[in-house]
Amino acid sequence: VPSSSMRRAFSPKLKDSENVVAFIEGNEFPNEYIVISAHYDHVGMANGEIYNGADDDASGTSAVMEIARLFQKAKLAGNGPKRTIVFLHCTGEEFGLYGSKYYTQNPLFPLENTITNLNVDMIGRTDKKHEKSKNYIYLVGSDKLSQELHDLSEATNKEYTNLVLDYEFNAEDHPEQIYYRSDHYNFAVKNIPVIFYYSGTHEDYHLPTDTVDKIEFDKMHQRTQLIFATAWKLANQPKRIQ
């Protein structure tokens, strides 16, 4: 959630905006849904400067589009997902999670049949904690509503990507309270299990200097592979997670 000083600096005005949604229908359980989300807005301009948002959250937006490409490629090859995959690009995250809130209040697909939300917000950089060992990703929320989701996530990582899964921000008493600060939270409020994928903050967070030349594409690729593999497992296992 933006600080009061950030709100004053950007002085957001009420305007219409849109979520952008696409889906690939499942071939066996088409009425069960996995939502993969990222927010495509950033904070705009201030003092004549563009706040680029390359990591926050063009990195997540790009990952969702790449995952969509891979699922569609599989479908065209006759190996599409058993469950329906919904690709949700949210608007208005930066000033109050508005796009995801709107979606969960006005869902295109029934929430009672939405089995998971995988949310991707800032996966393109390395934070100070991991400067010496960059093969990591923070996971938030995976065990809060479904132990089965958490276990599947862990097993998928061991099988395919072997990243360090850092759960620091998953702690209930963590001062940054990340669990409540990105679009997955509006799904969790509706009792839908979530995983939030995140690589941490950096010196360019919410500054005009969050630019594409600083994105670490090799690390972003590894993280996107994990998200795709997790979504693939969720989409194709015999029973929906509990």
Coordinates of C-alpha atoms in Angstrom, one line a residue:
V1 CA 0.0 0.0 0.0
P2 CA 1.5 3.4 -0.9
S3 CA 2.8 5.6 1.8
S4 CA 1.0 9.0 2.5
S5 CA 4.0 10.8 1.1
M6 CA 3.8 8.8 -2.2
R7 CA 0.1 9.5 -2.5
R8 CA 0.8 13.3 -2.1
A9 CA 3.6 13.2 -4.7
F10 CA 1.5 11.5 -7.3
S11 CA -1.9 12.9 -6.5
P12 CA -3.9 10.2 -8.3
K13 CA -7.2 11.3 -9.8
L14 CA -10.2 9.1 -10.2
K15 CA -10.3 7.7 -13.8
D16 CA -11.7 4.7 -15.6
S17 CA -9.3 1.8 -16.2
E18 CA -9.5 -1.8 -17.2
N19 CA -8.3 -5.2 -16.2
V20 CA -7.1 -7.3 -19.2
V21 CA -8.0 -11.0 -19.1
A22 CA -7.5 -14.0 -21.4
F23 CA -8.1 -17.7 -20.8
I24 CA -7.3 -21.1 -22.2
E25 CA -10.1 -23.5 -21.6
G26 CA -9.3 -26.8 -19.9
N27 CA -10.0 -30.0 -21.8
E28 CA -11.1 -32.2 -18.9
F29 CA -12.1 -29.9 -16.0
P30 CA -13.1 -26.7 -17.9
N31 CA -15.1 -25.4 -15.0
E32 CA -12.2 -25.3 -12.6
Y33 CA -9.9 -22.3 -12.8
I34 CA -6.4 -21.3 -12.0
V35 CA -5.8 -17.5 -12.1
I36 CA -2.3 -16.3 -12.9
S37 CA -2.0 -12.6 -12.2
A38 CA 0.2 -9.5 -12.4
H39 CA -0.5 -5.8 -12.3
Y40 CA 0.3 -3.8 -15.4
D41 CA 0.0 -0.3 -13.8
H42 CA 2.8 1.6 -12.2
V43 CA 2.8 5.0 -10.4
G44 CA 2.8 7.3 -13.4
M45 CA 4.7 10.6 -13.5
A46 CA 5.8 13.1 -10.9
N47 CA 7.8 16.3 -11.3
G48 CA 8.0 15.7 -15.1
E49 CA 9.7 12.3 -14.8
I50 CA 8.3 8.9 -15.9
Y51 CA 8.3 6.2 -13.3
N52 CA 9.1 3.3 -15.6
G53 CA 8.2 0.3 -13.5
A54 CA 10.4 -2.2 -15.3
D55 CA 10.5 -4.5 -12.3
D56 CA 7.3 -3.3 -10.7
D57 CA 5.6 -4.8 -12.5
A58 CA 6.6 -5.2 -16.1
S59 CA 8.6 -8.2 -15.0
G60 CA 5.5 -9.9 -13.7
T61 CA 3.4 -8.8 -16.6
S62 CA 6.0 -10.3 -19.0
A63 CA 6.1 -13.5 -17.0
V64 CA 2.3 -14.0 -17.2
M65 CA 2.4 -13.4 -21.0
E66 CA 5.2 -15.9 -21.4
I67 CA 3.4 -18.5 -19.3
A68 CA 0.3 -17.9 -21.5
R69 CA 2.4 -18.5 -24.6
L70 CA 3.7 -21.8 -23.3
F71 CA 0.2 -23.0 -22.3
Q72 CA -1.1 -22.0 -25.7
K73 CA 1.8 -23.8 -27.5
A74 CA 1.0 -26.9 -25.5
K75 CA -2.7 -26.7 -26.4
L76 CA -2.0 -26.2 -30.1
A77 CA 0.2 -29.3 -29.9
G78 CA -2.7 -31.3 -28.5
N79 CA -1.5 -31.2 -24.9
G80 CA -3.5 -28.4 -23.4
P81 CA -4.3 -28.1 -19.7
K82 CA -7.0 -30.1 -18.0
R83 CA -8.2 -27.1 -16.1
T84 CA -8.9 -23.6 -17.4
I85 CA -6.1 -21.1 -17.0
V86 CA -7.1 -17.5 -16.6
F87 CA -4.4 -14.8 -17.3
L88 CA -5.4 -11.7 -15.4
H89 CA -3.5 -8.4 -15.8
C90 CA -4.7 -6.1 -13.1
T91 CA -5.1 -2.4 -13.1
G92 CA -4.8 0.0 -10.1
E93 CA -2.6 -2.2 -7.9
E94 CA -0.3 0.6 -6.8
F95 CA -3.0 2.8 -5.2
G96 CA -5.1 0.1 -3.5
L97 CA -5.3 -3.3 -5.3
Y98 CA -8.3 -2.0 -7.2
G99 CA -8.2 -4.2 -10.2
S100 CA -8.0 -7.5 -8.3
K101 CA -10.6 -6.3 -5.9
Y102 CA -12.9 -5.5 -8.8
Y103 CA -12.3 -8.9 -10.3
T104 CA -13.0 -10.8 -7.1
Q105 CA -16.2 -8.8 -6.6
N106 CA -17.3 -9.2 -10.2
P107 CA -15.6 -12.5 -11.3
L108 CA -15.7 -13.6 -14.9
F109 CA -15.5 -17.2 -13.6
P110 CA -17.0 -18.5 -10.4
L111 CA -14.8 -18.0 -7.4
E112 CA -16.0 -21.2 -5.8
N113 CA -14.4 -23.0 -8.7
T114 CA -11.3 -20.9 -8.7
I115 CA -8.8 -23.3 -7.1
T116 CA -5.6 -21.1 -6.9
N117 CA -4.2 -17.6 -7.7
L118 CA -0.5 -17.4 -8.6
N119 CA 0.4 -13.7 -8.4
V120 CA 3.7 -12.3 -9.9
D121 CA 4.9 -8.9 -8.7
M122 CA 8.6 -7.9 -9.1
I123 CA 10.7 -10.9 -10.1
G124 CA 13.3 -9.2 -12.2
R125 CA 16.0 -8.0 -9.7
T126 CA 18.1 -9.2 -6.8
D127 CA 17.8 -7.7 -3.3
K128 CA 20.7 -7.1 -0.9
K129 CA 20.0 -10.2 1.1
H130 CA 20.8 -12.5 -2.0
E131 CA 23.6 -10.5 -3.7
K132 CA 26.0 -13.5 -3.4
S133 CA 23.5 -16.2 -4.2
K134 CA 20.9 -15.0 -6.8
N135 CA 19.1 -18.3 -7.5
Y136 CA 16.2 -17.6 -5.2
I137 CA 12.6 -16.4 -5.0
Y138 CA 10.4 -15.2 -2.1
L139 CA 7.2 -17.1 -1.7
V140 CA 4.4 -15.6 0.3
G141 CA 1.1 -17.2 1.3
S142 CA 1.6 -20.7 -0.1
D143 CA 0.8 -22.4 3.3
K144 CA -1.8 -20.1 4.6
L145 CA -4.9 -21.6 3.1
S146 CA -3.7 -24.9 1.6
Q147 CA -0.9 -27.1 2.9
E148 CA -1.4 -29.2 -0.3
L149 CA -0.6 -26.1 -2.4
H150 CA 2.5 -25.5 -0.4
D151 CA 3.7 -29.1 -0.7
L152 CA 3.0 -29.1 -4.5
S153 CA 5.0 -25.9 -4.8
E154 CA 8.0 -27.3 -2.9
A155 CA 8.0 -30.6 -4.8
T156 CA 7.7 -28.8 -8.2
N157 CA 10.7 -26.6 -7.4
K158 CA 12.8 -29.6 -6.4
E159 CA 11.8 -31.4 -9.6
Y160 CA 12.4 -28.6 -12.1
T161 CA 14.2 -25.5 -10.9
N162 CA 15.8 -26.0 -7.6
L163 CA 15.7 -22.4 -6.5
V164 CA 16.1 -21.3 -2.9
L165 CA 12.5 -20.7 -1.7
D166 CA 12.8 -17.9 0.8
Y167 CA 9.8 -17.6 3.2
E168 CA 11.0 -14.6 5.1
F169 CA 8.1 -12.4 4.1
N170 CA 5.6 -15.1 4.8
A171 CA 6.0 -14.6 8.6
E172 CA 2.8 -13.3 10.2
D173 CA 4.9 -10.7 12.2
H174 CA 7.1 -9.5 9.4
P175 CA 7.0 -5.7 9.5
E176 CA 6.5 -5.2 5.8
Q177 CA 3.3 -7.3 5.8
I178 CA 3.8 -8.3 2.2
Y179 CA 0.9 -10.8 2.3
Y180 CA -1.5 -7.9 2.3
R181 CA 0.1 -5.7 -0.3
S182 CA -0.3 -7.2 -3.8
D183 CA -3.2 -8.6 -5.8
H184 CA -3.2 -12.1 -4.4
Y185 CA -4.6 -10.8 -1.2
N186 CA -8.0 -10.1 -2.7
F187 CA -8.2 -13.8 -3.7
A188 CA -7.1 -14.9 -0.3
V189 CA -9.9 -12.8 1.3
K190 CA -12.3 -15.0 -0.8
N191 CA -10.6 -18.2 0.7
I192 CA -8.8 -19.0 -2.6
P193 CA -5.3 -20.4 -2.0
V194 CA -2.6 -18.2 -3.3
I195 CA 1.2 -18.0 -3.9
F196 CA 2.8 -14.6 -4.3
Y197 CA 6.2 -14.7 -6.2
Y198 CA 8.5 -11.8 -5.5
S199 CA 12.3 -11.1 -5.6
G200 CA 12.4 -8.3 -3.1
T201 CA 12.9 -4.5 -3.2
H202 CA 15.9 -2.6 -4.5
E203 CA 17.3 0.9 -4.6
D204 CA 15.1 1.7 -7.7
Y205 CA 11.8 0.7 -6.1
H206 CA 9.1 3.3 -7.0
L207 CA 11.7 5.6 -8.6
P208 CA 12.1 6.7 -12.3
T209 CA 15.3 4.6 -12.3
D210 CA 13.4 1.3 -12.3
T211 CA 14.4 0.7 -15.9
V212 CA 14.6 -2.3 -18.2
D213 CA 18.5 -2.2 -18.5
K214 CA 18.6 -3.3 -14.8
I215 CA 16.4 -6.4 -15.2
E216 CA 18.3 -9.7 -14.7
F217 CA 16.7 -11.7 -17.4
D218 CA 18.4 -15.0 -16.6
K219 CA 17.1 -14.9 -13.0
M220 CA 13.6 -13.8 -14.2
H221 CA 13.6 -16.7 -16.6
Q222 CA 14.3 -19.2 -13.8
R223 CA 11.6 -17.7 -11.7
T224 CA 9.1 -17.8 -14.6
Q225 CA 9.9 -21.5 -15.2
L226 CA 9.0 -22.3 -11.6
I227 CA 5.7 -20.4 -11.8
F228 CA 4.8 -22.2 -15.1
A229 CA 5.7 -25.6 -13.8
T230 CA 3.6 -25.0 -10.7
A231 CA 0.7 -23.9 -12.8
W232 CA 1.1 -26.9 -15.0
K233 CA 1.0 -29.3 -12.1
L234 CA -2.1 -27.6 -10.6
A235 CA -3.8 -27.7 -14.0
N236 CA -3.1 -31.3 -14.8
Q237 CA -3.2 -33.3 -11.5
P238 CA -6.2 -35.7 -11.1
K239 CA -7.8 -33.8 -8.2
R240 CA -8.1 -30.1 -7.4
I241 CA -6.1 -29.0 -4.4
Q242 CA -7.9 -28.7 -1.1

